[in-house]
């Protein structure tokens, strides 16, 4: 299977693992994009020889041009370059592995070219899910999830003839590094503690979201949009071992689960090869060495970000864009030591209270809500 892929966010954690899968499966990386890590981008370009490399930061793009002067790789920069990579005529698949709202416009651009979207960018569906899914249907683009939880749901739904047979989707959550602690203790944790996820290796922003459980709230909203189900038909369970990645409960009480080792290369590979399966890149799951599988209800009092996300999901409209924008801004402040861990939820809550919700929003409404939320959270 020789897919030609544009990989948006190639130097991040998901991007690097995606390149492992691309190489192992004999696929082609036709375009690579990154923010500002020119050194790593140079290494990737020399290994994969893409026709286009994009750096969001113009200074990094200038640096990369010097580094790759002896190659035929074309260099571009900024959002214009990102949109070009997403809609490149020679590609059939776009992996959106960038973090944040920056992924929305290039995802829409790729959809309008009818490409397969291997979606690893939560914000696209959280902030503008109705628009994205409607555009995908209009242009015949496939949206296949890369997140381990959504890939699990996607796989468990393959045998479903009709969504009416589905009683509920069950998202699993590891609980993060602060499982079992109370709200007061959690509010005082350090950045170093928050960046130590018990099971997964991820980028800093996603790791903090996993520590606050905002990540699971964003996935809840994603599931609503991707599978077009109301919030009352989606639930969350804490599963510390990260062996069961999510489950689907059917109307006859049958429950299907997807199990695997905590290895992101498995859902990345499936997003690229679906509806086929190919030889494994990810490590296998050894059932005989698995620990006992445990399940707990979420603690919404100790993890208020999760409660805020579910409230935004039930409200709908631009409430989810406000939630996401405020959270991105607050996490950025925490990672730069400007606020405490407990203040992340406080700033998100204040932003949600302050910014009016627009229902049935346009793309402009979504972008305006995002900008307003970031400003409110930063004040």
mmCIF file with all atom_site columns, C-alpha atoms in Angstrom, residues 116-195:
data_model
loop_
_atom_site.group_PDB
_atom_site.id
_atom_site.type_symbol
_atom_site.label_atom_id
_atom_site.label_alt_id
_atom_site.label_comp_id
_atom_site.label_asym_id
_atom_site.label_entity_id
_atom_site.label_seq_id
_atom_site.pdbx_PDB_ins_code
_atom_site.Cartn_x
_atom_site.Cartn_y
_atom_site.Cartn_z
_atom_site.occupancy
_atom_site.B_iso_or_equiv
_atom_site.pdbx_formal_charge
_atom_site.auth_seq_id
_atom_site.auth_comp_id
_atom_site.auth_asym_id
_atom_site.auth_atom_id
_atom_site.pdbx_PDB_model_num
ATOM 1  C CA . UNK A 1 116 ? -8.105  10.938 3.716  1.00 0.00 ? 116 UNK A CA 1
ATOM 2  C CA . UNK A 1 117 ? -7.608  12.713 7.042  1.00 0.00 ? 117 UNK A CA 1
ATOM 3  C CA . UNK A 1 118 ? -5.729  10.696 9.673  1.00 0.00 ? 118 UNK A CA 1
ATOM 4  C CA . UNK A 1 119 ? -6.828  12.946 12.506 1.00 0.00 ? 119 UNK A CA 1
ATOM 5  C CA . UNK A 1 120 ? -4.613  13.347 15.557 1.00 0.00 ? 120 UNK A CA 1
ATOM 6  C CA . UNK A 1 121 ? -5.593  16.967 16.226 1.00 0.00 ? 121 UNK A CA 1
ATOM 7  C CA . UNK A 1 122 ? -8.358  17.107 18.848 1.00 0.00 ? 122 UNK A CA 1
ATOM 8  C CA . UNK A 1 123 ? -9.070  20.797 18.455 1.00 0.00 ? 123 UNK A CA 1
ATOM 9  C CA . UNK A 1 124 ? -10.369 20.390 14.894 1.00 0.00 ? 124 UNK A CA 1
ATOM 10 C CA . UNK A 1 125 ? -13.418 18.406 16.011 1.00 0.00 ? 125 UNK A CA 1
ATOM 11 C CA . UNK A 1 126 ? -13.740 19.987 19.444 1.00 0.00 ? 126 UNK A CA 1
ATOM 12 C CA . UNK A 1 127 ? -14.026 23.531 18.085 1.00 0.00 ? 127 UNK A CA 1
ATOM 13 C CA . UNK A 1 128 ? -15.629 23.035 14.684 1.00 0.00 ? 128 UNK A CA 1
ATOM 14 C CA . UNK A 1 129 ? -16.752 19.432 14.533 1.00 0.00 ? 129 UNK A CA 1
ATOM 15 C CA . UNK A 1 130 ? -20.104 20.053 12.851 1.00 0.00 ? 130 UNK A CA 1
ATOM 16 C CA . UNK A 1 131 ? -18.448 22.071 10.098 1.00 0.00 ? 131 UNK A CA 1
ATOM 17 C CA . UNK A 1 132 ? -15.652 19.533 9.595  1.00 0.00 ? 132 UNK A CA 1
ATOM 18 C CA . UNK A 1 133 ? -17.933 16.481 9.398  1.00 0.00 ? 133 UNK A CA 1
ATOM 19 C CA . UNK A 1 134 ? -20.341 18.300 7.048  1.00 0.00 ? 134 UNK A CA 1
ATOM 20 C CA . UNK A 1 135 ? -17.466 19.309 4.747  1.00 0.00 ? 135 UNK A CA 1
ATOM 21 C CA . UNK A 1 136 ? -16.085 15.764 4.771  1.00 0.00 ? 136 UNK A CA 1
ATOM 22 C CA . UNK A 1 137 ? -19.481 14.434 3.641  1.00 0.00 ? 137 UNK A CA 1
ATOM 23 C CA . UNK A 1 138 ? -19.748 17.143 0.996  1.00 0.00 ? 138 UNK A CA 1
ATOM 24 C CA . UNK A 1 139 ? -16.329 16.465 -0.554 1.00 0.00 ? 139 UNK A CA 1
ATOM 25 C CA . UNK A 1 140 ? -16.179 12.707 -0.005 1.00 0.00 ? 140 UNK A CA 1
ATOM 26 C CA . UNK A 1 141 ? -13.188 12.902 2.344  1.00 0.00 ? 141 UNK A CA 1
ATOM 27 C CA . UNK A 1 142 ? -12.546 10.131 4.885  1.00 0.00 ? 142 UNK A CA 1
ATOM 28 C CA . UNK A 1 143 ? -11.870 11.195 8.472  1.00 0.00 ? 143 UNK A CA 1
ATOM 29 C CA . UNK A 1 144 ? -10.139 8.337  10.311 1.00 0.00 ? 144 UNK A CA 1
ATOM 30 C CA . UNK A 1 145 ? -9.124  8.903  13.956 1.00 0.00 ? 145 UNK A CA 1
ATOM 31 C CA . UNK A 1 146 ? -5.558  8.485  15.217 1.00 0.00 ? 146 UNK A CA 1
ATOM 32 C CA . UNK A 1 147 ? -6.158  8.999  18.955 1.00 0.00 ? 147 UNK A CA 1
ATOM 33 C CA . UNK A 1 148 ? -5.937  5.592  20.611 1.00 0.00 ? 148 UNK A CA 1
ATOM 34 C CA . UNK A 1 149 ? -9.394  5.915  22.204 1.00 0.00 ? 149 UNK A CA 1
ATOM 35 C CA . UNK A 1 150 ? -11.134 7.005  19.016 1.00 0.00 ? 150 UNK A CA 1
ATOM 36 C CA . UNK A 1 151 ? -9.295  4.425  16.965 1.00 0.00 ? 151 UNK A CA 1
ATOM 37 C CA . UNK A 1 152 ? -10.570 1.815  19.414 1.00 0.00 ? 152 UNK A CA 1
ATOM 38 C CA . UNK A 1 153 ? -14.149 3.034  19.006 1.00 0.00 ? 153 UNK A CA 1
ATOM 39 C CA . UNK A 1 154 ? -13.697 3.166  15.233 1.00 0.00 ? 154 UNK A CA 1
ATOM 40 C CA . UNK A 1 155 ? -12.489 -0.438 15.204 1.00 0.00 ? 155 UNK A CA 1
ATOM 41 C CA . UNK A 1 156 ? -15.254 -1.652 17.514 1.00 0.00 ? 156 UNK A CA 1
ATOM 42 C CA . UNK A 1 157 ? -17.869 0.012  15.300 1.00 0.00 ? 157 UNK A CA 1
ATOM 43 C CA . UNK A 1 158 ? -16.726 -1.784 12.136 1.00 0.00 ? 158 UNK A CA 1
ATOM 44 C CA . UNK A 1 159 ? -19.277 -4.556 12.663 1.00 0.00 ? 159 UNK A CA 1
ATOM 45 C CA . UNK A 1 160 ? -22.146 -2.157 13.312 1.00 0.00 ? 160 UNK A CA 1
ATOM 46 C CA . UNK A 1 161 ? -24.802 -2.125 10.570 1.00 0.00 ? 161 UNK A CA 1
ATOM 47 C CA . UNK A 1 162 ? -26.649 0.853  12.015 1.00 0.00 ? 162 UNK A CA 1
ATOM 48 C CA . UNK A 1 163 ? -25.762 3.382  14.728 1.00 0.00 ? 163 UNK A CA 1
ATOM 49 C CA . UNK A 1 164 ? -29.179 2.676  16.196 1.00 0.00 ? 164 UNK A CA 1
ATOM 50 C CA . UNK A 1 165 ? -27.695 -0.604 17.429 1.00 0.00 ? 165 UNK A CA 1
ATOM 51 C CA . UNK A 1 166 ? -25.245 1.332  19.634 1.00 0.00 ? 166 UNK A CA 1
ATOM 52 C CA . UNK A 1 167 ? -26.340 2.003  23.189 1.00 0.00 ? 167 UNK A CA 1
ATOM 53 C CA . UNK A 1 168 ? -23.263 3.963  24.209 1.00 0.00 ? 168 UNK A CA 1
ATOM 54 C CA . UNK A 1 169 ? -19.604 4.616  23.593 1.00 0.00 ? 169 UNK A CA 1
ATOM 55 C CA . UNK A 1 170 ? -17.291 4.083  26.577 1.00 0.00 ? 170 UNK A CA 1
ATOM 56 C CA . UNK A 1 171 ? -14.058 6.083  26.597 1.00 0.00 ? 171 UNK A CA 1
ATOM 57 C CA . UNK A 1 172 ? -11.294 4.830  28.860 1.00 0.00 ? 172 UNK A CA 1
ATOM 58 C CA . UNK A 1 173 ? -8.935  7.195  30.699 1.00 0.00 ? 173 UNK A CA 1
ATOM 59 C CA . UNK A 1 174 ? -5.711  6.350  32.510 1.00 0.00 ? 174 UNK A CA 1
ATOM 60 C CA . UNK A 1 175 ? -6.547  8.877  35.226 1.00 0.00 ? 175 UNK A CA 1
ATOM 61 C CA . UNK A 1 176 ? -3.187  10.580 34.781 1.00 0.00 ? 176 UNK A CA 1
ATOM 62 C CA . UNK A 1 177 ? -0.442  10.941 37.405 1.00 0.00 ? 177 UNK A CA 1
ATOM 63 C CA . UNK A 1 178 ? -2.757  12.345 40.116 1.00 0.00 ? 178 UNK A CA 1
ATOM 64 C CA . UNK A 1 179 ? -5.402  9.630  40.264 1.00 0.00 ? 179 UNK A CA 1
ATOM 65 C CA . UNK A 1 180 ? -6.742  9.220  43.804 1.00 0.00 ? 180 UNK A CA 1
ATOM 66 C CA . UNK A 1 181 ? -5.598  12.641 45.052 1.00 0.00 ? 181 UNK A CA 1
ATOM 67 C CA . UNK A 1 182 ? -8.093  15.264 46.226 1.00 0.00 ? 182 UNK A CA 1
ATOM 68 C CA . UNK A 1 183 ? -8.624  18.644 44.586 1.00 0.00 ? 183 UNK A CA 1
ATOM 69 C CA . UNK A 1 184 ? -6.604  20.611 47.112 1.00 0.00 ? 184 UNK A CA 1
ATOM 70 C CA . UNK A 1 185 ? -3.546  18.379 46.758 1.00 0.00 ? 185 UNK A CA 1
ATOM 71 C CA . UNK A 1 186 ? -3.816  18.358 42.963 1.00 0.00 ? 186 UNK A CA 1
ATOM 72 C CA . UNK A 1 187 ? -3.976  22.158 42.790 1.00 0.00 ? 187 UNK A CA 1
ATOM 73 C CA . UNK A 1 188 ? -0.467  22.363 44.294 1.00 0.00 ? 188 UNK A CA 1
ATOM 74 C CA . UNK A 1 189 ? 1.380   19.904 42.050 1.00 0.00 ? 189 UNK A CA 1
ATOM 75 C CA . UNK A 1 190 ? 4.458   21.025 40.115 1.00 0.00 ? 190 UNK A CA 1
ATOM 76 C CA . UNK A 1 191 ? 5.077   21.139 36.385 1.00 0.00 ? 191 UNK A CA 1
ATOM 77 C CA . UNK A 1 192 ? 7.597   18.305 36.691 1.00 0.00 ? 192 UNK A CA 1
ATOM 78 C CA . UNK A 1 193 ? 5.027   16.112 38.419 1.00 0.00 ? 193 UNK A CA 1
ATOM 79 C CA . UNK A 1 194 ? 2.331   16.945 35.857 1.00 0.00 ? 194 UNK A CA 1
ATOM 80 C CA . UNK A 1 195 ? 4.594   16.018 32.951 1.00 0.00 ? 195 UNK A CA 1
#
